[in-house]
Coordinates of C-alpha atoms in Angstrom, one line a residue:
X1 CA -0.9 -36.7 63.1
X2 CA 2.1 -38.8 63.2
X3 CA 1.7 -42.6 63.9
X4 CA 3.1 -44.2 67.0
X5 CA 6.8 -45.4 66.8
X6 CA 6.9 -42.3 64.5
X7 CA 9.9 -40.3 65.9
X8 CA 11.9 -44.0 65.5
X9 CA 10.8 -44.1 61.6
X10 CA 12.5 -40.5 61.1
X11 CA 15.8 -41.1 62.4
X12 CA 18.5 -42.9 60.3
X13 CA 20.3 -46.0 60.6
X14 CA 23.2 -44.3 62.3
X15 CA 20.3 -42.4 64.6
X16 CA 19.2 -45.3 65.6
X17 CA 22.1 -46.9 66.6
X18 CA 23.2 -44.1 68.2
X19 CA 20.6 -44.1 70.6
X20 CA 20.0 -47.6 71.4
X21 CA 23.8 -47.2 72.5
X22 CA 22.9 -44.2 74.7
X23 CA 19.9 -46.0 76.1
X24 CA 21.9 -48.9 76.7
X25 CA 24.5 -47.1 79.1
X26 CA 21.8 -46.0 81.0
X27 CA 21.0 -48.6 81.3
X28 CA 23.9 -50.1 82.9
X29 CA 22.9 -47.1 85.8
X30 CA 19.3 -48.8 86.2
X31 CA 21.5 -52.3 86.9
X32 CA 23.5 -50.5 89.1
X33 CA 20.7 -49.2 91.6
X34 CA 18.8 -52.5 91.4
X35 CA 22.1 -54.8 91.6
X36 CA 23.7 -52.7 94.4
X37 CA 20.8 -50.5 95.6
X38 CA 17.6 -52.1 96.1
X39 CA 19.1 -55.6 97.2
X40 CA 20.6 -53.9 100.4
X41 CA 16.7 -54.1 101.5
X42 CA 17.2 -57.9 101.8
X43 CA 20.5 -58.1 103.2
X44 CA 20.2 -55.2 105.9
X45 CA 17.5 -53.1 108.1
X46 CA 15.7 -50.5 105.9
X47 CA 17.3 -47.6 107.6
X48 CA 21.0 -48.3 106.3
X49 CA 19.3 -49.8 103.0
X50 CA 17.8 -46.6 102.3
X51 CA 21.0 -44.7 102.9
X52 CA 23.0 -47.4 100.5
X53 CA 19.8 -47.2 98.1
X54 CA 20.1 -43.2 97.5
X55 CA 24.1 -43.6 97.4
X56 CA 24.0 -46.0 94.6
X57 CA 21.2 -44.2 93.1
X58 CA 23.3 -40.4 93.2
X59 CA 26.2 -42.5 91.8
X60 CA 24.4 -44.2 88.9
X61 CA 22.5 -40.7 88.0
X62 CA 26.1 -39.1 87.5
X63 CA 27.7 -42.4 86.1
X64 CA 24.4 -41.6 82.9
X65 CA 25.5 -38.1 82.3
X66 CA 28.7 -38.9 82.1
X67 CA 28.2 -41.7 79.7
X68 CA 25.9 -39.5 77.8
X69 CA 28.3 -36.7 77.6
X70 CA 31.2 -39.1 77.0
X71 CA 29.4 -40.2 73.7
X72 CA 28.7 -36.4 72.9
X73 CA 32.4 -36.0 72.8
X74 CA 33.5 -39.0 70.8
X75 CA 30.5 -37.6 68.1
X76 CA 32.2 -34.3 68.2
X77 CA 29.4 -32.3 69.7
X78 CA 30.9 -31.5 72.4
X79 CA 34.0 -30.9 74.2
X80 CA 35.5 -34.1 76.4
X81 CA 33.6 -33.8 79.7
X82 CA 36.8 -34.0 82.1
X83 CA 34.9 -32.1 84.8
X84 CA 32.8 -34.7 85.1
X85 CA 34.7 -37.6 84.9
X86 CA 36.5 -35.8 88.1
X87 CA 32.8 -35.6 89.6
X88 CA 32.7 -39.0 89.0
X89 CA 35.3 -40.0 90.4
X90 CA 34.8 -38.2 93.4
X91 CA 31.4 -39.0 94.3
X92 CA 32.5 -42.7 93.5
X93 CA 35.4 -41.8 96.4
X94 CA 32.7 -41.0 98.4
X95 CA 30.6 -43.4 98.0
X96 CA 33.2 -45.8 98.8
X97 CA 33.8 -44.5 101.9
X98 CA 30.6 -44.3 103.3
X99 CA 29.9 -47.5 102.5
X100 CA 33.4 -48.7 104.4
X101 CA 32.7 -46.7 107.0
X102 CA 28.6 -48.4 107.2
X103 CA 30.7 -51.6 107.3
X104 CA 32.9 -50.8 110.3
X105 CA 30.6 -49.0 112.3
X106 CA 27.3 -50.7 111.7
X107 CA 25.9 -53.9 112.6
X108 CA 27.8 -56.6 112.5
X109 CA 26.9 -59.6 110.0
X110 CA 24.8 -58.8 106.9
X111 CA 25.0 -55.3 106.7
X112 CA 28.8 -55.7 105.7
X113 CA 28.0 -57.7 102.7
X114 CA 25.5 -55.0 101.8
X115 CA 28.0 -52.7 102.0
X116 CA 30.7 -54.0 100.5
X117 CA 29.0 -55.3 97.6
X118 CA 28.4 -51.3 96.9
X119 CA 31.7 -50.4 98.0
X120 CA 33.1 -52.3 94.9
X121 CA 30.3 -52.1 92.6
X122 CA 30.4 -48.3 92.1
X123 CA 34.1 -48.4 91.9
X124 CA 33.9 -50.9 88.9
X125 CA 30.9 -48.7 87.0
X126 CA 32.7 -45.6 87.6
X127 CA 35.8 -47.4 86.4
X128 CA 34.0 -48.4 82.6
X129 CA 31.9 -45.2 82.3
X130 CA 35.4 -43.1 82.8
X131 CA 36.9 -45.0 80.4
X132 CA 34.7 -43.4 77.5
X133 CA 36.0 -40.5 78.2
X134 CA 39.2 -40.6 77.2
X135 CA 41.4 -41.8 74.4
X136 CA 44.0 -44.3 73.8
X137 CA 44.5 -48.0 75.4
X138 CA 47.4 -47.0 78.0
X139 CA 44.8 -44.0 79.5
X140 CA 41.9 -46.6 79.6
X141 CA 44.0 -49.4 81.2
X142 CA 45.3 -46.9 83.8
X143 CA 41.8 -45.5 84.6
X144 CA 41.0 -49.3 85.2
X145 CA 44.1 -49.7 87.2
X146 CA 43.8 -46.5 89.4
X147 CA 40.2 -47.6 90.4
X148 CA 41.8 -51.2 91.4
X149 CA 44.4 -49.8 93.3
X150 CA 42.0 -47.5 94.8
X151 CA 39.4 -50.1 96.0
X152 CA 42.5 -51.9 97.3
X153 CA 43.7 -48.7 99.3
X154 CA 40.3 -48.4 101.0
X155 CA 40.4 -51.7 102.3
X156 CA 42.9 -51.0 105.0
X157 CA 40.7 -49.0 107.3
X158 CA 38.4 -52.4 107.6
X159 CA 41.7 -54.1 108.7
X160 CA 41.4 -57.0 105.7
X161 CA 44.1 -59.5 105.3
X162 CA 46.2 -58.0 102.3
X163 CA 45.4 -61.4 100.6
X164 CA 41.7 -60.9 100.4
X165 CA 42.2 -56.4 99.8
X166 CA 44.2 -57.5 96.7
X167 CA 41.4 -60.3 95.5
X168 CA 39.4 -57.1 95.8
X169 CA 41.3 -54.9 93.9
X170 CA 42.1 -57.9 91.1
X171 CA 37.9 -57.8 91.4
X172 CA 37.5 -54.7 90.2
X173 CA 40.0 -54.7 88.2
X174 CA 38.9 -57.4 86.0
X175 CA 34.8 -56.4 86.2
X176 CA 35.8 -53.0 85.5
X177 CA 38.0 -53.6 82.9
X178 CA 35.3 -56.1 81.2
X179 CA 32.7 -52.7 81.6
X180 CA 35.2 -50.7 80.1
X181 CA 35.6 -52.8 77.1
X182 CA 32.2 -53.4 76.7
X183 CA 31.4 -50.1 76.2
X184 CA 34.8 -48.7 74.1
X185 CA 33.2 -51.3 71.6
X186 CA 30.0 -49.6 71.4
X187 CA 31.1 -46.7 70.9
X188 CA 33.7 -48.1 68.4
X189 CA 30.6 -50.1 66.4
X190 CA 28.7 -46.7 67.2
X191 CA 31.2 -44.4 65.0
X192 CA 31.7 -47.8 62.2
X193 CA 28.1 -47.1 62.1
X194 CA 28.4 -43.5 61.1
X195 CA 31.5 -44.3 58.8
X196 CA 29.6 -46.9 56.8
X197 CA 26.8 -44.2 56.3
X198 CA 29.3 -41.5 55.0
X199 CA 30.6 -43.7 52.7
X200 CA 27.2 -44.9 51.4
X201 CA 26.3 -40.8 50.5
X202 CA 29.9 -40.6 49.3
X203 CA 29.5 -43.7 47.0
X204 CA 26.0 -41.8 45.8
X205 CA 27.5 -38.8 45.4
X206 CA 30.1 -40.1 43.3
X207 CA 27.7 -41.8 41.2
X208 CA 25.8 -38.4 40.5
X209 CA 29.1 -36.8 39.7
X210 CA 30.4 -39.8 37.0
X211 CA 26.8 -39.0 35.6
X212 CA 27.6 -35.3 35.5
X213 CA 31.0 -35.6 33.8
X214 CA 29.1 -38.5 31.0
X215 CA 27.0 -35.5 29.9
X216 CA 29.4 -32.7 29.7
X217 CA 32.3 -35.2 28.1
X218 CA 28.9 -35.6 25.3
X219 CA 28.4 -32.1 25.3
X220 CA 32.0 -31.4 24.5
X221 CA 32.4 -34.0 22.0
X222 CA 29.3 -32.5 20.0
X223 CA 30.3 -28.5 20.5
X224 CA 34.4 -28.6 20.8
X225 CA 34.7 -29.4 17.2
X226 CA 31.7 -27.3 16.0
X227 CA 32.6 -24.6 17.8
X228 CA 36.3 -24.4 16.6
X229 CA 35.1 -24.6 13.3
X230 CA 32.6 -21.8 13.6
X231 CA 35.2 -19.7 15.1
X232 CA 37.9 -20.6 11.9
X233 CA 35.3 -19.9 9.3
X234 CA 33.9 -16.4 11.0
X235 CA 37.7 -15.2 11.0
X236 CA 37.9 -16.3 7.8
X237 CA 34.9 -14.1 7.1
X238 CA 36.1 -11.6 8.6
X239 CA 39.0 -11.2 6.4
X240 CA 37.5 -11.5 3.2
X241 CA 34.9 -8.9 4.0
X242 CA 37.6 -6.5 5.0
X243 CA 39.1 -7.3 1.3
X244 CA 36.1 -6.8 -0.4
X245 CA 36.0 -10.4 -1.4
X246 CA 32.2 -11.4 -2.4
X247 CA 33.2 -15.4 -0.2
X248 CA 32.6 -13.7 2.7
X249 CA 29.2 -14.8 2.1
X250 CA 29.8 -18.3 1.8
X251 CA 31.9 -18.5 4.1
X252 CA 28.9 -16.8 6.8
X253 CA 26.2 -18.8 5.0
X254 CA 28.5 -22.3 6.1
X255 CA 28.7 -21.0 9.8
X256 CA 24.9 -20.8 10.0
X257 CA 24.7 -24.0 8.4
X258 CA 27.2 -25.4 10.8
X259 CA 25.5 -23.1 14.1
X260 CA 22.3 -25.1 13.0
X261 CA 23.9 -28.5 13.3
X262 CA 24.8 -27.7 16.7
X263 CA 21.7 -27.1 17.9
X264 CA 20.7 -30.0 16.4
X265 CA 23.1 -32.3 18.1
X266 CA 22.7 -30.4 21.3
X267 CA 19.2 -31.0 21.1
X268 CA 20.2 -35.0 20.6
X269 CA 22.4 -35.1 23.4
X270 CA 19.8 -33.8 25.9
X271 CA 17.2 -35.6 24.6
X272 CA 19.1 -38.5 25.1
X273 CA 19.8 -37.9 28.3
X274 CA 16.4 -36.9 29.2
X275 CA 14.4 -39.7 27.5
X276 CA 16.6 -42.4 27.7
X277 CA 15.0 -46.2 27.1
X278 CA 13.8 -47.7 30.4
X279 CA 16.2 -50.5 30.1
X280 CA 19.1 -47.6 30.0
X281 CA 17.8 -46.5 33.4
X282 CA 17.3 -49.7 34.7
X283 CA 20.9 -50.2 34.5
X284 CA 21.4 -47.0 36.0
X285 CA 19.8 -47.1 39.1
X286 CA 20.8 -50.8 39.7
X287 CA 24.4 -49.6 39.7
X288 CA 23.3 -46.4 41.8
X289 CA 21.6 -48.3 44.2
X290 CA 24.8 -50.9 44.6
X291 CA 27.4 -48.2 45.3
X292 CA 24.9 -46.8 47.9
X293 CA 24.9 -50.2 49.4
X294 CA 21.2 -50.9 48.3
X295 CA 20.8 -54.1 47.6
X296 CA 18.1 -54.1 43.7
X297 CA 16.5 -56.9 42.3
X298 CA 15.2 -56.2 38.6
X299 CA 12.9 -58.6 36.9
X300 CA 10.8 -58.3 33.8
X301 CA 11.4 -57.4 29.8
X302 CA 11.4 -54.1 28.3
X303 CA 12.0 -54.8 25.0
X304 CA 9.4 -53.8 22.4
X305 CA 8.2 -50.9 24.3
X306 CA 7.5 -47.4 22.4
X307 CA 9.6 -44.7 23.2
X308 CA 7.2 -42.5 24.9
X309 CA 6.5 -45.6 27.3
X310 CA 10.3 -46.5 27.7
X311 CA 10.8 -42.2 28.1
X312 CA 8.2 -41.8 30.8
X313 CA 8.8 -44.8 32.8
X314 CA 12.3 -44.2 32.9
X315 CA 11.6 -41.0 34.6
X316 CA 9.4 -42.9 37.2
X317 CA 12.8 -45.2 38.0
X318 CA 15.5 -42.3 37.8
X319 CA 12.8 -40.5 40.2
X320 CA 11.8 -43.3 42.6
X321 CA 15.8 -44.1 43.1
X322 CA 16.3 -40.9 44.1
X323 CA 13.7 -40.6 47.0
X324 CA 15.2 -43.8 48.0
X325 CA 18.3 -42.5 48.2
X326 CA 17.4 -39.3 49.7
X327 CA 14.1 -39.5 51.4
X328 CA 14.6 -43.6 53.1
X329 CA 16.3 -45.8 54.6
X330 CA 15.6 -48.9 52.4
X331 CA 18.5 -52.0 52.6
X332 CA 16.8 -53.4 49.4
X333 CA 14.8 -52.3 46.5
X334 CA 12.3 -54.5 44.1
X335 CA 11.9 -53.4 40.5
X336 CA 9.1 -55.2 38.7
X337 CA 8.3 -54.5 34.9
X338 CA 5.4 -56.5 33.8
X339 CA 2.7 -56.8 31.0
X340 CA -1.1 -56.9 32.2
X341 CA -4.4 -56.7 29.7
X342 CA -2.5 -54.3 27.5
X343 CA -1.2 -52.2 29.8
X344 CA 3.1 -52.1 31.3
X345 CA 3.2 -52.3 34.8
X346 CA 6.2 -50.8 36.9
X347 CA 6.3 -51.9 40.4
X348 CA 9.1 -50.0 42.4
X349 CA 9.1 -51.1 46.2
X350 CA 11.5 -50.8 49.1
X351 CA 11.9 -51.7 52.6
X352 CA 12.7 -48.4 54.0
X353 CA 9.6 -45.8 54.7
X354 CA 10.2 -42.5 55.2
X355 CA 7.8 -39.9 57.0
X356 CA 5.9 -38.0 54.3
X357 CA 3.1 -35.8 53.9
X358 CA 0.8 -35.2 51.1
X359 CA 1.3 -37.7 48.0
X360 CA 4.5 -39.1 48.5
X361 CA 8.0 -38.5 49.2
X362 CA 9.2 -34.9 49.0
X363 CA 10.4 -33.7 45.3
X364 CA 13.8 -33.8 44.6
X365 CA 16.0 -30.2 43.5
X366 CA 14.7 -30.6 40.3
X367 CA 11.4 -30.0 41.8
X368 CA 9.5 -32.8 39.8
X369 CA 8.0 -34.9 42.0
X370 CA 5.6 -37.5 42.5
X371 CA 3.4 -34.8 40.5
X372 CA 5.8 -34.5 37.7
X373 CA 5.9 -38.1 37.2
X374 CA 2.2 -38.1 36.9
X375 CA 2.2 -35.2 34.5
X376 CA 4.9 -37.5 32.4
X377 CA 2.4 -40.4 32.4
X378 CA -0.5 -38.7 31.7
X379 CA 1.0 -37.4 28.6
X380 CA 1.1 -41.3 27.6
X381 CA -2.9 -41.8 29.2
X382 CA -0.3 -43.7 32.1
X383 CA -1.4 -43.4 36.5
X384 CA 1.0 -43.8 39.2
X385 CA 0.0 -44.8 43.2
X386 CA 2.4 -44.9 45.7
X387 CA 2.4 -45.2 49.4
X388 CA 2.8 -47.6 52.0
X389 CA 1.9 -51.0 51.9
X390 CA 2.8 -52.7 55.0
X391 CA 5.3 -51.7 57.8
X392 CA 8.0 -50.4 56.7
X393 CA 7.6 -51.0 52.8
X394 CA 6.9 -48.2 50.2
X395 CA 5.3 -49.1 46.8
X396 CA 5.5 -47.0 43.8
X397 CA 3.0 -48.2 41.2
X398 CA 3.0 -46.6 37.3
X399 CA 0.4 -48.2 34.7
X400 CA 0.8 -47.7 31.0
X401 CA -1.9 -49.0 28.6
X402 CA -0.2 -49.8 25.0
X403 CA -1.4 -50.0 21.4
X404 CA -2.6 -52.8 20.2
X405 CA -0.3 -54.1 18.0
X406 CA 2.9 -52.9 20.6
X407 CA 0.5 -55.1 23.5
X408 CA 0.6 -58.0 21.3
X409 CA 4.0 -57.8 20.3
X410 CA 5.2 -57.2 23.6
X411 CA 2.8 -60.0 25.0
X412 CA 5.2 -62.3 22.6
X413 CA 8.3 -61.0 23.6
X414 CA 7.3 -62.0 27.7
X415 CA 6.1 -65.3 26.5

């Protein structure tokens, strides 16, 4: 059963970001009905509030998709919502000249500050939600502009002094245009967002790949030579045999010598990779972790430690790096090597949780796992725990005991 708040947990930084910005242009509707809308009701009799009430409220419903599907748009989801923007600004027309037409022919007094203040209040909104749907400062400042000009336009049937139609106009202008902006830079923080996070997989991509071309630079350094050789002295064998020559022999008996040196280095240069000493992978995830934009903190010794130990806690690093990589969201990551009674203690811990089921974080492609790392330990009598420990905080645990002289030693070392 997943745990309250869980659907926020799953989403990414960029997710989340994302829809706090949607939310909060709907938010700018919800101001809109209570700004404009419900404070007619003081200002008015409750028949011509209601009727200003469910004009605002049509108006703010449309200004929300359009905002929605504006942002679609800038994502590349979808394709830039032009027949709604014209909606828009039609039903903002409309709006407009309801409400001027409520101010000429209704009571006199308060109900033509009611109306008015929705007459340019939903020419303002609609002027900042338009704007997100289009490109380019000159498009945006004439969107801005038309709607000023417009509310300026409308003004004439009220007979206004032109002094006070083009204080309206500079009105909406100015609110408009502050909307407008305030939302262009949400968006633009919105797709910084999503840059930053591309970067980040880039960087850890890259990082994968530099590791990549390490091994098969070692694995070309060990077989180019051998292999040339090899092929020189089978030629070479080749034509001796042909000549009858009894070298051929010797020449064969060299290439197998030389075949089983290869295998031998080979063997080397995986192993190395594969078992490298913890302090080795240390190194490596701290650098992984920075080009990913993880901020790592690494405390503790690791010299003295047996192979085996450094082998099989190196895996529990290289694999609990990745998972934060892949499976979280963490903005910093703890890494705690310790000596306790005998036994090495490797704490792993970062800030960002991800939904899991079962033991742990999902195995990676190579299909090891949190139950691969416990098969590593317990070829070394080693345990590993991991799971949450608070909100948002994910602990990775692995306990080694040492011999007894290696404990002691070690114990020196720390002290």
């Amino acid at each position: 059963m997943r745990r309250p708040g869980g659907w926020w947990r799953t989403k990414s930084t960029p997710e989340k970001v994302e829809t706090y910005t949607r939310w909060s242009f709907h938010f700018f509707g919800v101001i809109e009905v209570l700004a404009l809308g419900v404070t007619a009701y003081g200002r008015t009799g409750a028949g011509l509030a209601t009727v200003l009430c469910l004009l605002v409220t049509v108006h703010a419903a449309v200004c929300m998709l359009v905002s929605s599907r504006a942002l679609d748009w800038t994502r590349g989801r979808r394709p830039q919502p032009v027949r709604l923007m014209w909606a828009l600004a039609v039903v903002s027309a409309a709006v407009s000249v309801t409400a001027v037409g409520i101010a000429e022919r209704g009571p006199a007094g308060e109900v033509e500050t009611a109306a008015g203040s929705v007459y340019g209040g939903v020419l303002c909104y609609a002027a900042g939600v338009i704007t997100l749907g289009v490109r380019g400062w000159r498009r945006r400042v004439a969107v801005v502009g038309a709607f000023a000009v417009g509310a300026g336009l409308l003004t004439f049937p009220l007979e206004m002094p032109l002094l006070a139609s083009v204080v309206l106009a500079g009105l909406v202008m100015v609110t408009g245009g502050f909307l407008a902006v305030t939302s262009i830079f949400s968006l633009w923080l919105l797709n910084a967002v999503y840059a930053l996070d591309d970067a980040k997989e880039t960087r850890a991509r890259l990082a994968v790949a530099e590791e990549r071309l390490r091994f098969g630079r070692d694995l070309h350094d060990v077989m180019g030579r051998n292999l040339a050789v090899i092929a020189l002295k089978s030629e070479l064998a080749v034509q001796l045999a042909r000549r009858g020559r009894p070298e051929a022999v010797e020449q064969m008996i060299e290439v197998q010598r030389i075949a089983q040196e290869s295998q031998r280095e080979v063997r080397d240069v995986v192993r190395g990779y594969r078992e490298a000493a913890l302090e080795v992978e240390l190194a490596g995830a701290r650098g992984v972790l920075s080009a990913a934009g993880i901020v790592s903190e690494v405390t503790g010794e690791t010299a003295g430690l047996p192979a085996e130990v450094q082998s099989a806690l190196g895996w529990v690093v290289r694999e609990a790096t990745t998972n934060v990589l892949r499976h979280g969201d963490a903005k910093k990551v703890a890494v705690k090597v310790r000596m306790s009674e005998g036994r090495v203690v490797l704490t792993v811990e970062n800030d960002g949780v991800a939904e899991t089921t079962g033991d742990g974080p999902p195995a990676g492609p190579g299909g090891s796992g949190l139950s691969g790392l416990r098969e590593r330990l317990s070829a070394v009598d080693g345990t590993l725990e991991a799971g949450p420990v608070g909100r948002g905080v994910f602990r990775l645990t692995a306990e080694v005991p040492l011999p007894a002289a290696t404990a002691g030693a070690a114990l020196g070392v720390a002290s």
